[in-house]
mmCIF file with all atom_site columns, C-alpha atoms in Angstrom:
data_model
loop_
_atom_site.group_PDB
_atom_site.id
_atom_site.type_symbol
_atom_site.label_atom_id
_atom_site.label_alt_id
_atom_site.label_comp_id
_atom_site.label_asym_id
_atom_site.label_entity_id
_atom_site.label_seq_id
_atom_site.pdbx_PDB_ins_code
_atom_site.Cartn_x
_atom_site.Cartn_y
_atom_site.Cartn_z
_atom_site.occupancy
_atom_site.B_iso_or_equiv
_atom_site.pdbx_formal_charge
_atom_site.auth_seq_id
_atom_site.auth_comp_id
_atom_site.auth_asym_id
_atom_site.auth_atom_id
_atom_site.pdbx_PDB_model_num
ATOM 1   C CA . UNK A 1 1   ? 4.482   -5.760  17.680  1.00 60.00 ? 144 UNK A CA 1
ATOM 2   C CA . UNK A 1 2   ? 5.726   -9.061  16.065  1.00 56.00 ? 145 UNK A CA 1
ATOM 3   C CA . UNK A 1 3   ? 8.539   -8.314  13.824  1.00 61.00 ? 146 UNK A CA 1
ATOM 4   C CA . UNK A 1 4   ? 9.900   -10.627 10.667  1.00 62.00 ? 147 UNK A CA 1
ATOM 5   C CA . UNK A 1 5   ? 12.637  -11.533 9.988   1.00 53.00 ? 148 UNK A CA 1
ATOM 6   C CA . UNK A 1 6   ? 14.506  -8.985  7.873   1.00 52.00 ? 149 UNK A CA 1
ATOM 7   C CA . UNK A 1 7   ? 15.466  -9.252  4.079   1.00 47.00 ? 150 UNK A CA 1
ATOM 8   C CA . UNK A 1 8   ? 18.918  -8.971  5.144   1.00 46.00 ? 151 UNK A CA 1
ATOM 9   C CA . UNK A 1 9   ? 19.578  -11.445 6.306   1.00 45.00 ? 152 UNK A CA 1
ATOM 10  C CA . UNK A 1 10  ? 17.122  -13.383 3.613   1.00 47.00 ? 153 UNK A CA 1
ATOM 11  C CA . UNK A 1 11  ? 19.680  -11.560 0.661   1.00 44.00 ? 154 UNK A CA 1
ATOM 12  C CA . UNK A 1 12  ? 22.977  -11.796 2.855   1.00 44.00 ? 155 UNK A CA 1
ATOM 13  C CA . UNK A 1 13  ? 24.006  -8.409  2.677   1.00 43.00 ? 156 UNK A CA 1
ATOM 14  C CA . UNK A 1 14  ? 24.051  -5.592  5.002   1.00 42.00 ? 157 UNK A CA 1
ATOM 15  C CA . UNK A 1 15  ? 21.370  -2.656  5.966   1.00 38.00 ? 158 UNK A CA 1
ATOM 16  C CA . UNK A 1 16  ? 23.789  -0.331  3.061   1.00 36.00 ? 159 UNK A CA 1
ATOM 17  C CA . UNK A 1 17  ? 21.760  -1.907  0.636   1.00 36.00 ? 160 UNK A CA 1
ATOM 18  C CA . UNK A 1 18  ? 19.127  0.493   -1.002  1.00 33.00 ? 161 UNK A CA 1
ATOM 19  C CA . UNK A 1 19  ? 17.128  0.212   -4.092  1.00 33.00 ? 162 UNK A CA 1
ATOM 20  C CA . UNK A 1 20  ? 15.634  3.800   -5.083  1.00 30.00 ? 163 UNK A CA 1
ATOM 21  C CA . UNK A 1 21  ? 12.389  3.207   -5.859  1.00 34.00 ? 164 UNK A CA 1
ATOM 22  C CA . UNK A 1 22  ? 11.070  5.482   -3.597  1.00 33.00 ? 165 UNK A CA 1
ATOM 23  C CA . UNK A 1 23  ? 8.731   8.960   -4.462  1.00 32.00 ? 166 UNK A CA 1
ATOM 24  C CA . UNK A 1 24  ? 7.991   11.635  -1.976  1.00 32.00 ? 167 UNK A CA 1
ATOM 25  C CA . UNK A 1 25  ? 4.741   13.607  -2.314  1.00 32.00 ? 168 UNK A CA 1
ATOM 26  C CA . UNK A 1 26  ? 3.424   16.561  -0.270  1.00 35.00 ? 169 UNK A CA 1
ATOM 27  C CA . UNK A 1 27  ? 1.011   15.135  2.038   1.00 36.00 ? 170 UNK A CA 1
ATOM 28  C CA . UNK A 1 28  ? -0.268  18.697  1.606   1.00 35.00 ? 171 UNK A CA 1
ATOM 29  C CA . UNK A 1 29  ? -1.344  18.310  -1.407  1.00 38.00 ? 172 UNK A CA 1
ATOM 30  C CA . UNK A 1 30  ? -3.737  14.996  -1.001  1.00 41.00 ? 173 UNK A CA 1
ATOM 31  C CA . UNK A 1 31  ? -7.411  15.697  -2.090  1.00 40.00 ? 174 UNK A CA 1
ATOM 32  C CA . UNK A 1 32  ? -10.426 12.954  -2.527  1.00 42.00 ? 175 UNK A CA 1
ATOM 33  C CA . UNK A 1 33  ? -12.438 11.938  -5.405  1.00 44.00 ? 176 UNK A CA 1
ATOM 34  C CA . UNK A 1 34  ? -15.739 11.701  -4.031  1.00 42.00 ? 177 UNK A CA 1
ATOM 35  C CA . UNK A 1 35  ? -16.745 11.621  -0.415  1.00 39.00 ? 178 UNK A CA 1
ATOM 36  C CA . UNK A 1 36  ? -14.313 11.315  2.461   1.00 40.00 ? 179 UNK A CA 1
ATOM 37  C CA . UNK A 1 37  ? -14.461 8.597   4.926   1.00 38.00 ? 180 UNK A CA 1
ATOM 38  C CA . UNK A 1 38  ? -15.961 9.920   7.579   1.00 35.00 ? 181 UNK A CA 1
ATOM 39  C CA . UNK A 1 39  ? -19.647 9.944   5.835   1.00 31.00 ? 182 UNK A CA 1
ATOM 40  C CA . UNK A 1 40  ? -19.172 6.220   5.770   1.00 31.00 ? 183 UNK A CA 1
ATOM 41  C CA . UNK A 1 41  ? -19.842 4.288   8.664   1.00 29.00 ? 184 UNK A CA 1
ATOM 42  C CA . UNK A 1 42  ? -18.398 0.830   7.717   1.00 31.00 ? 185 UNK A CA 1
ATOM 43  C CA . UNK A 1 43  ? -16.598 -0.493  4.694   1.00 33.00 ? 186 UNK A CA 1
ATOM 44  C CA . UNK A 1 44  ? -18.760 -2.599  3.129   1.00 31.00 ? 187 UNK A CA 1
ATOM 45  C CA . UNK A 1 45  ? -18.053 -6.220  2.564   1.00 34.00 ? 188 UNK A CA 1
ATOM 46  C CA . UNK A 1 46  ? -16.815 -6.030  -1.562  1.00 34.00 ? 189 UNK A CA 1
ATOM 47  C CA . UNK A 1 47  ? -17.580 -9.071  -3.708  1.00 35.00 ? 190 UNK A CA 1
ATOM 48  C CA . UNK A 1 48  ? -16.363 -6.606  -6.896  1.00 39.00 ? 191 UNK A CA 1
ATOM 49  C CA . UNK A 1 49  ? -14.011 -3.515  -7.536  1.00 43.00 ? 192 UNK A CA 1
ATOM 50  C CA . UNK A 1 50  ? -15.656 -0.263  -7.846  1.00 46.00 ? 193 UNK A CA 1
ATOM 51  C CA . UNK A 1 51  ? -14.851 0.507   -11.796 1.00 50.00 ? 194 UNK A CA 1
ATOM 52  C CA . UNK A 1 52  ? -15.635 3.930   -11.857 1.00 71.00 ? 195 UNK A CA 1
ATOM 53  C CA . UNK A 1 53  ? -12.456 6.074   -13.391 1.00 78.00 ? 196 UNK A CA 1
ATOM 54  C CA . UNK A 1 54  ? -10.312 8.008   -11.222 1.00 80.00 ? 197 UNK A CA 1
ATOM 55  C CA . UNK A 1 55  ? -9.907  11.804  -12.048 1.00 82.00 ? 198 UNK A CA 1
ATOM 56  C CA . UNK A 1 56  ? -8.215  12.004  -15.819 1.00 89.00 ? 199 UNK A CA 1
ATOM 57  C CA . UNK A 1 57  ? -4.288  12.400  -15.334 1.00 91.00 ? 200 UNK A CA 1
ATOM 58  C CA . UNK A 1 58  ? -4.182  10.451  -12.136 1.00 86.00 ? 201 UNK A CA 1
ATOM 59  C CA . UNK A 1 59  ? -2.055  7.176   -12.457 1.00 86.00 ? 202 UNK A CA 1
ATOM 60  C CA . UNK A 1 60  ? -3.899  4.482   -11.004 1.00 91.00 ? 203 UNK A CA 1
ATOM 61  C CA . UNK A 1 61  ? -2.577  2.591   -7.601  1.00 93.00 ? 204 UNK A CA 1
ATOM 62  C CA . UNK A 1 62  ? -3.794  0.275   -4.823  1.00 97.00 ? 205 UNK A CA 1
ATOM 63  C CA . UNK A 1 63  ? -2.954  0.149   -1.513  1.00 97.00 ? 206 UNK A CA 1
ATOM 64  C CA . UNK A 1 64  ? -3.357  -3.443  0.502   1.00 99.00 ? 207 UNK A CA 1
ATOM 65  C CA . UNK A 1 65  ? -4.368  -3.487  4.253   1.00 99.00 ? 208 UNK A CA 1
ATOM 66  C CA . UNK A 1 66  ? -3.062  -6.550  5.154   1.00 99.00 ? 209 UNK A CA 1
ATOM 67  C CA . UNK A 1 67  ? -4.185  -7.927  8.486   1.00 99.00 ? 210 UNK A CA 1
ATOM 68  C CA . UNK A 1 68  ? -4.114  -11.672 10.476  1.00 98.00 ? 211 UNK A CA 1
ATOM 69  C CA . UNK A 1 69  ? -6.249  -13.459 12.681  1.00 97.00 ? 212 UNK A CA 1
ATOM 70  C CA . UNK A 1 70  ? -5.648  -10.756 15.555  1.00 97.00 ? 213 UNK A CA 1
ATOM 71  C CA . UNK A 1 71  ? -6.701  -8.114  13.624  1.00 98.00 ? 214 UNK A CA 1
ATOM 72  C CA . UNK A 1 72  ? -2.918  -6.844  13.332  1.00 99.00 ? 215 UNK A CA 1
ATOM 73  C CA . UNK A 1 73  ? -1.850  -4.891  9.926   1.00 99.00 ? 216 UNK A CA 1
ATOM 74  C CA . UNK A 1 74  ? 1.640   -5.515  8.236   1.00 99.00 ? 217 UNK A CA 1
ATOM 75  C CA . UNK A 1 75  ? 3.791   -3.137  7.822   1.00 98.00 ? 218 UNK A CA 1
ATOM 76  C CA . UNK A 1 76  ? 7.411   -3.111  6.580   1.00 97.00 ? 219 UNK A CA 1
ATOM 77  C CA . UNK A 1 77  ? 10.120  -0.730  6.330   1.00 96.00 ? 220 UNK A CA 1
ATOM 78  C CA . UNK A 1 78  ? 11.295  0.434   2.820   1.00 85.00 ? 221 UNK A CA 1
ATOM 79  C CA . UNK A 1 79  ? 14.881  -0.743  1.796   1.00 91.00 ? 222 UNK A CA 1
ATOM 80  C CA . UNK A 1 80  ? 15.585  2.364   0.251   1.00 74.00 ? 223 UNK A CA 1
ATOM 81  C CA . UNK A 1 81  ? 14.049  4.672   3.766   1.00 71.00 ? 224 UNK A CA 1
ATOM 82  C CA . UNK A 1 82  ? 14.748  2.182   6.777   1.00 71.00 ? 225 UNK A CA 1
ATOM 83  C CA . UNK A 1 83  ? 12.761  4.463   8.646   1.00 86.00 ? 226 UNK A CA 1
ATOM 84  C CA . UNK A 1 84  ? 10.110  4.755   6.763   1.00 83.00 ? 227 UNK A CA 1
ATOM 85  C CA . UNK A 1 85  ? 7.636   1.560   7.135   1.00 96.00 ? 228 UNK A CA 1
ATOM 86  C CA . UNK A 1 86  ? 4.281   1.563   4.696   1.00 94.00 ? 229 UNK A CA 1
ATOM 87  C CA . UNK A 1 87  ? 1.334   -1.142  4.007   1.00 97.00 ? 230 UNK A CA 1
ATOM 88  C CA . UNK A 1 88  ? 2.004   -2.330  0.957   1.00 97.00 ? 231 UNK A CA 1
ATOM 89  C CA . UNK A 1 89  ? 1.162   -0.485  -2.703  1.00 93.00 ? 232 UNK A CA 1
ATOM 90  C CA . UNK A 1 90  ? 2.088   -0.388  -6.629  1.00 92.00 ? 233 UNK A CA 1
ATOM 91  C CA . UNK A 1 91  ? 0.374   0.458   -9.573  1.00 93.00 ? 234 UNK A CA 1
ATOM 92  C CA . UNK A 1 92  ? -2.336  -0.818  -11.475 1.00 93.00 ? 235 UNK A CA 1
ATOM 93  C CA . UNK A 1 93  ? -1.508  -1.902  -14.951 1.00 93.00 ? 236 UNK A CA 1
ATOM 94  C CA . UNK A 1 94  ? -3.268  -1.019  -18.238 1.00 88.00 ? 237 UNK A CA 1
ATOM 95  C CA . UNK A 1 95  ? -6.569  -2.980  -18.396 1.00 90.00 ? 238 UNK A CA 1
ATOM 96  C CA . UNK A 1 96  ? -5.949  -4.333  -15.254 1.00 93.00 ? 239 UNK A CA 1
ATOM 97  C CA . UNK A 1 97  ? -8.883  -3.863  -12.588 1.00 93.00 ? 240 UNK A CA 1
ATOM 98  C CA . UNK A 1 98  ? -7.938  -2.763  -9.440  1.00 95.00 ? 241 UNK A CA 1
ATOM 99  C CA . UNK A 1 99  ? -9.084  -6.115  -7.306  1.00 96.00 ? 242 UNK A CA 1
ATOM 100 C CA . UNK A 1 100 ? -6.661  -8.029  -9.244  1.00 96.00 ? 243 UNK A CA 1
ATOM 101 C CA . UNK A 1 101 ? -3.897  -5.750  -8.871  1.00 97.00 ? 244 UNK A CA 1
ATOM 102 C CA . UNK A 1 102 ? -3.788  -5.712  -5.075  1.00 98.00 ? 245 UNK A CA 1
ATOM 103 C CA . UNK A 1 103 ? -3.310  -9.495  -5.234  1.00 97.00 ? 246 UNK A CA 1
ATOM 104 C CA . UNK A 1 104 ? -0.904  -9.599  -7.776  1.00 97.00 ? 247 UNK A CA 1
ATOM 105 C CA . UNK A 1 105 ? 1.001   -6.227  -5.906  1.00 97.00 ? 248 UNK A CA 1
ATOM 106 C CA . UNK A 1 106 ? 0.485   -8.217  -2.112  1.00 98.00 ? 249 UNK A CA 1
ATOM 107 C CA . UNK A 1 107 ? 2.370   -11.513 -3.808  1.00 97.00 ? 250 UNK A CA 1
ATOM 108 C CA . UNK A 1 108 ? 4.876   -9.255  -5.768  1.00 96.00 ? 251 UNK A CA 1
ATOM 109 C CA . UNK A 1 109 ? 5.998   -7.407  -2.931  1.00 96.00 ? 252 UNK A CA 1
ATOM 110 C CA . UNK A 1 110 ? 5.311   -9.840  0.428   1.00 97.00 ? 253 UNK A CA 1
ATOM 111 C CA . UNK A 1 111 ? 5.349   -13.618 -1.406  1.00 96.00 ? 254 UNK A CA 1
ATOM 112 C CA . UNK A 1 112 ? 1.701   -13.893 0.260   1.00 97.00 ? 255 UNK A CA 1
ATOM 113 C CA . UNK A 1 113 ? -0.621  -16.133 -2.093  1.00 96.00 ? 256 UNK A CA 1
ATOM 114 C CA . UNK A 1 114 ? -3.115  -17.316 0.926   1.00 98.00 ? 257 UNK A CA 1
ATOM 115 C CA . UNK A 1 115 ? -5.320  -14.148 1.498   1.00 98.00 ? 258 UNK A CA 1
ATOM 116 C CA . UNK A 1 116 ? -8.905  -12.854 0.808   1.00 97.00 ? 259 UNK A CA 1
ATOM 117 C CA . UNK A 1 117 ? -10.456 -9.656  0.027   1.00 98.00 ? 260 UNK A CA 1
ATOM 118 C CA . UNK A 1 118 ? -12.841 -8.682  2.832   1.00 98.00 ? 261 UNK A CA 1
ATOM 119 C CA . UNK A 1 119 ? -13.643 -4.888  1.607   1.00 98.00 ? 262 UNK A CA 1
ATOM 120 C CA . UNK A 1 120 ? -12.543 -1.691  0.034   1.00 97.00 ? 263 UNK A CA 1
ATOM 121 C CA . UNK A 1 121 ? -12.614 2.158   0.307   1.00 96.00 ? 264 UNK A CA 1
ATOM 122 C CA . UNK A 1 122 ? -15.291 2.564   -2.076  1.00 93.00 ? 265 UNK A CA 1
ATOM 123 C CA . UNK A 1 123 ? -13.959 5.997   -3.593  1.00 91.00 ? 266 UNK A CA 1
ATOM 124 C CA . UNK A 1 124 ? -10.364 6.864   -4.963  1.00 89.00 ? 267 UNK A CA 1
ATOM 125 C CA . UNK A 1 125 ? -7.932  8.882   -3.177  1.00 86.00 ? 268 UNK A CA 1
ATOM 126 C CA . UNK A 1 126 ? -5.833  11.171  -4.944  1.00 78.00 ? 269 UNK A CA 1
ATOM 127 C CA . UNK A 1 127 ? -2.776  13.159  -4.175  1.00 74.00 ? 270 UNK A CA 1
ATOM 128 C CA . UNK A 1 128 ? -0.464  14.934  -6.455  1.00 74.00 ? 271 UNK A CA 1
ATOM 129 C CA . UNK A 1 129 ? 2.937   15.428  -7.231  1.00 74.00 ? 272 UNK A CA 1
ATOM 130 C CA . UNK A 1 130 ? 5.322   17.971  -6.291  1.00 69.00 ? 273 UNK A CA 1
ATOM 131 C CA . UNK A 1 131 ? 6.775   19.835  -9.795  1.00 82.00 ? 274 UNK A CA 1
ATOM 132 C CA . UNK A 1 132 ? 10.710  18.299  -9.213  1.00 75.00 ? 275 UNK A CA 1
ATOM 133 C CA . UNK A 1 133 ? 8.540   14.871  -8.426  1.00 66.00 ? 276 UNK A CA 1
ATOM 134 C CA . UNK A 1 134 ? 6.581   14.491  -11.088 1.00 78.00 ? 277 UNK A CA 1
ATOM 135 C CA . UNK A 1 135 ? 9.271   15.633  -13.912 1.00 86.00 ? 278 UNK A CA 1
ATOM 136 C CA . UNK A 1 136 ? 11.379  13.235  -12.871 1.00 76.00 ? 279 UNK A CA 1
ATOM 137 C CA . UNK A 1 137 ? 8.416   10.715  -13.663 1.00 76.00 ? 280 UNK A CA 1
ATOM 138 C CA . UNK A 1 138 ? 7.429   12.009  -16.160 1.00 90.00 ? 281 UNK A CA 1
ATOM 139 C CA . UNK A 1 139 ? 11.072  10.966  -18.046 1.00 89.00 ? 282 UNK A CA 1
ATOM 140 C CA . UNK A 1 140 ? 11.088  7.578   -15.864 1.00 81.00 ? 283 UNK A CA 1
ATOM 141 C CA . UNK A 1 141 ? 7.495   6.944   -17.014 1.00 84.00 ? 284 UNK A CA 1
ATOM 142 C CA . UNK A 1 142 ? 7.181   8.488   -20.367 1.00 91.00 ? 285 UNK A CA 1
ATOM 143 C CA . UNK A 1 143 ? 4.130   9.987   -19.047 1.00 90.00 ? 286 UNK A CA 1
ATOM 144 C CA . UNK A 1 144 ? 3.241   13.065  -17.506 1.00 93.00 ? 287 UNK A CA 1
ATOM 145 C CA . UNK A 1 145 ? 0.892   12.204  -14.817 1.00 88.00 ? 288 UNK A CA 1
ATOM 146 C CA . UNK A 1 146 ? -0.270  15.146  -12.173 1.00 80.00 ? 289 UNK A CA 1
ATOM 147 C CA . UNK A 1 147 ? -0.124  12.565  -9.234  1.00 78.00 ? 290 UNK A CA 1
ATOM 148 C CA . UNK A 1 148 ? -1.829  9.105   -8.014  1.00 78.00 ? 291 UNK A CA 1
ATOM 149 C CA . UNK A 1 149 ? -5.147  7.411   -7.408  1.00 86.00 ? 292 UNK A CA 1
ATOM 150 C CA . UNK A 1 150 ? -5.442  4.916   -4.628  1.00 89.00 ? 293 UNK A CA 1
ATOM 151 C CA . UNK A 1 151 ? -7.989  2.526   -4.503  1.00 97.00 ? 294 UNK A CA 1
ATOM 152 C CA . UNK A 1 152 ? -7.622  0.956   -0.556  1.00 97.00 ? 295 UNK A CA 1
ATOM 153 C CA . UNK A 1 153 ? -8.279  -2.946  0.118   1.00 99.00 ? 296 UNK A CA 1
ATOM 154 C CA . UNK A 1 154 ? -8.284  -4.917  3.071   1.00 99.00 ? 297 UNK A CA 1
ATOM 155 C CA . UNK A 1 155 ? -7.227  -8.224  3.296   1.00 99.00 ? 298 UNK A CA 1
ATOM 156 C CA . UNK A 1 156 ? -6.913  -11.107 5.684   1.00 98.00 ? 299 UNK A CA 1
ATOM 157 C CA . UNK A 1 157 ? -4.094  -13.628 5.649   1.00 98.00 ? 300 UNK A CA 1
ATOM 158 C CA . UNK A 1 158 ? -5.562  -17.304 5.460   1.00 98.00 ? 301 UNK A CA 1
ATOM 159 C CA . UNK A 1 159 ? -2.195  -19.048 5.899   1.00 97.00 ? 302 UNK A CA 1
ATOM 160 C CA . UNK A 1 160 ? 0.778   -18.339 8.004   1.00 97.00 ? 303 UNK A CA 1
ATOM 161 C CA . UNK A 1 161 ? 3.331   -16.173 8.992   1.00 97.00 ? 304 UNK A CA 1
ATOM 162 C CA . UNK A 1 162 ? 5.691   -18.311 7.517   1.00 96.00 ? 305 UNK A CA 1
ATOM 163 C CA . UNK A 1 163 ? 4.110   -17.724 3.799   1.00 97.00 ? 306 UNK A CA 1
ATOM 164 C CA . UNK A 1 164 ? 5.356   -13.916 4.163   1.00 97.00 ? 307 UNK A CA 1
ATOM 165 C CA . UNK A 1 165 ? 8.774   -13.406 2.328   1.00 96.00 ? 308 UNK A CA 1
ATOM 166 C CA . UNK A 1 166 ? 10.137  -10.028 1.397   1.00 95.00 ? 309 UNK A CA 1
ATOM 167 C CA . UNK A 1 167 ? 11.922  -10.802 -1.349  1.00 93.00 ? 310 UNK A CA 1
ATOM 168 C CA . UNK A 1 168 ? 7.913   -11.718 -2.706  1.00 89.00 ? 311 UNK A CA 1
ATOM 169 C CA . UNK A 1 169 ? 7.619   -13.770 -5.753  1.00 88.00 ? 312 UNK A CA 1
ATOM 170 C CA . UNK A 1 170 ? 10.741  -12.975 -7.626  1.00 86.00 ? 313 UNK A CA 1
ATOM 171 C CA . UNK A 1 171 ? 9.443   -10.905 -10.405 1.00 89.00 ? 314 UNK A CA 1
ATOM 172 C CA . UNK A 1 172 ? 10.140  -7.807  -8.639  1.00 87.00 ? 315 UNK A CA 1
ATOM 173 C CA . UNK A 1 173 ? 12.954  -6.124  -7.251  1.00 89.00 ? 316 UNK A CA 1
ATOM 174 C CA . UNK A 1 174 ? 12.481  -6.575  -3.584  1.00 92.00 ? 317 UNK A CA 1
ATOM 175 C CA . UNK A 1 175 ? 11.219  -3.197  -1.793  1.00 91.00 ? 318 UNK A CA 1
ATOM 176 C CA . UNK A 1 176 ? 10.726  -4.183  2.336   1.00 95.00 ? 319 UNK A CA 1
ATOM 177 C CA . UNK A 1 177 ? 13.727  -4.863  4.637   1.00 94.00 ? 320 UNK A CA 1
ATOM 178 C CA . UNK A 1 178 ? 11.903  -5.782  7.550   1.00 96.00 ? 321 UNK A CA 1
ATOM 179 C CA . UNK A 1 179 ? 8.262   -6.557  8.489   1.00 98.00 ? 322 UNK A CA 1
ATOM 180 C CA . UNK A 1 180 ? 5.675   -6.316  11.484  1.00 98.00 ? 323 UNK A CA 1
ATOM 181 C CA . UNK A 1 181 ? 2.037   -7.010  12.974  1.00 99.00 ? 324 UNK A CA 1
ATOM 182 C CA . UNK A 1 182 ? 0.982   -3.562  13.791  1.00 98.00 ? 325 UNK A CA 1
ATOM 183 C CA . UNK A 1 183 ? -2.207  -1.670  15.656  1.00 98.00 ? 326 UNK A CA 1
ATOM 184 C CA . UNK A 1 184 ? -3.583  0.663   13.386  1.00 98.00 ? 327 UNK A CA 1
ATOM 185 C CA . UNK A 1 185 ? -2.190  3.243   15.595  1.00 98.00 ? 328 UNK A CA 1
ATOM 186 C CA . UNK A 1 186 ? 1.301   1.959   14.864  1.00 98.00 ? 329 UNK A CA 1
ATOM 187 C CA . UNK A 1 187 ? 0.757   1.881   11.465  1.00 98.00 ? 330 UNK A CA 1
ATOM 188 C CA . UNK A 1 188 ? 0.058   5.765   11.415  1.00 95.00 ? 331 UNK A CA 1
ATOM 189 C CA . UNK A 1 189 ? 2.791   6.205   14.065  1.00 96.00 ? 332 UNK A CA 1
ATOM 190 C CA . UNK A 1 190 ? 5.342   4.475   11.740  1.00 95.00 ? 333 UNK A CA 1
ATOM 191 C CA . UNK A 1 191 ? 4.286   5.955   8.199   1.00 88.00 ? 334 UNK A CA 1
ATOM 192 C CA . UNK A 1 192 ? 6.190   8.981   6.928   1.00 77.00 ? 335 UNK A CA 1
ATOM 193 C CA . UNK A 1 193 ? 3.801   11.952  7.354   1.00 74.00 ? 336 UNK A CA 1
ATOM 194 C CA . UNK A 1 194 ? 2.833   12.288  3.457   1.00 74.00 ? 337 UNK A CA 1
ATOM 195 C CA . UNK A 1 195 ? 1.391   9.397   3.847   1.00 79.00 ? 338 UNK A CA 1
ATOM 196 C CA . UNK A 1 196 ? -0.386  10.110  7.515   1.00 84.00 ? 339 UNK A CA 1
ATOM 197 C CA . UNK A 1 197 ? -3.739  11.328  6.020   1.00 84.00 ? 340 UNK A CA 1
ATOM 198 C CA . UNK A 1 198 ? -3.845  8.963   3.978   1.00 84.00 ? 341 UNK A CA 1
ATOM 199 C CA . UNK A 1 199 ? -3.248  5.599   6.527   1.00 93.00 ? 342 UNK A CA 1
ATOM 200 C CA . UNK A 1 200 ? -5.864  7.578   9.266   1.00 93.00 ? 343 UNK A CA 1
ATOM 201 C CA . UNK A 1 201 ? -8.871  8.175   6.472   1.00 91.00 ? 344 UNK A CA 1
ATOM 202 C CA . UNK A 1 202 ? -8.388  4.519   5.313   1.00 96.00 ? 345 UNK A CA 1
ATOM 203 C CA . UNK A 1 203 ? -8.088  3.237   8.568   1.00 97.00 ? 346 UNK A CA 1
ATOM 204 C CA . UNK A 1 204 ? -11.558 4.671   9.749   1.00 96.00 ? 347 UNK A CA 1
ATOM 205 C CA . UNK A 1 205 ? -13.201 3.018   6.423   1.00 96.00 ? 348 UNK A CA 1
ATOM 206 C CA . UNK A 1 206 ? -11.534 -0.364  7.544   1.00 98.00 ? 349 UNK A CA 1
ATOM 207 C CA . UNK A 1 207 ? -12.073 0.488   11.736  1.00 98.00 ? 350 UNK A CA 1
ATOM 208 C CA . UNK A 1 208 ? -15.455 -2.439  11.506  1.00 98.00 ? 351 UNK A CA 1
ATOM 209 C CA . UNK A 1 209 ? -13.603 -4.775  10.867  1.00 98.00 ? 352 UNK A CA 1
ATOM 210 C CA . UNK A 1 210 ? -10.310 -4.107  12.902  1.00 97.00 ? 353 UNK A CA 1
ATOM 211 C CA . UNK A 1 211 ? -12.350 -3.528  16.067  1.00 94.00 ? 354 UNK A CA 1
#
């Protein structure tokens, strides 16, 4: 797998640094909202966002499948969990529709401007949070939400490797320390296990076009 080069050496510090942004949730405790993926034989080519609410007390989020010309996916390993490496994800903000959000959250996070949307899960995925999790959102939030709602994209990168910059567009603390072009397989491999089911059921929506 092609690796990037690492934020470290982008910021000029060392591997110590961490930023603690990170939340653990108990893969256990992931449920859909709707049908689950394997009823779906291909991810269907999106040209809008599903609008349909997620379940009521479910923050909303979006997760971005990245992937290039070779069909590879990026991944990148958390600052604050070297070990831990993730597709890309944030939340969607109020009145803001999920499409829009995974391009704003892909530039925020990886500097990428140059990509398209080629499909979407077309359900939400929802897990919860564990009790110590979500009270300690629920004062860093100011609201008490029961867990998240993922709406899935998949994207392809139109321009270059060299558009790809962890510290992403500056308006964000930078979350990634290092980066990589990764078989699905990796991807899964590589991802803590809460978020296992998740990467595997999105991954079979997306297998069409990664194939």
């Amino acid at each position: 797998m092609k690796r990037g080069a690492s934020i470290e050496r982008q910021l000029g510090v060392g591997k110590g640094m961490a930023i603690s942004r990170c939340v653990v949730f108990n893969h256990s405790l992931l449920h859909y909202h709707r049908r689950p993926p394997s009823l779906f034989s291909s991810a269907l080519r999106s040209t809008s966002s599903s609008m349909e609410a997620p379940p009521e007390g479910y923050r909303r989020n979006v997760g971005i499948c990245l992937i290039n010309s070779s069909k590879k996916i990026f991944a990148a390993s958390r600052l604050d969990i070297p070990d831990a490496w993730q597709m890309p994800q944030g939340g969607v903000d109020e009145g803001e529709d999920p499409r829009s959000a995974a391009i704003r959250e892909l530039r925020e996070e990886t500097g990428v401007r140059s990509a398209e949307i080629i499909a979407e899960v077309p359900y939400w995925l929802t897990y919860d949070f564990p009790p110590h999790v979500r009270e300690k959102l629920r004062h860093q939030w100011g609201s008490d939400w029961k867990g998240q709602a993922q709406k899935w994209f998949l994207l392809k990168l139109t321009g270059s490797d060299e558009e790809i910059n962890l510290l992403g567009d500056g308006t964000e603390k930078p979350e990634f320390g290092e980066w990589s072009w990764m078989s699905p397989e990796q991807v899964v491999e590589r991802a803590v296990d809460f978020k296992k089911p998740v990467y595997k059921d999105v991954l079979t929506v997306f297998k069409p076009h990664l194939e």
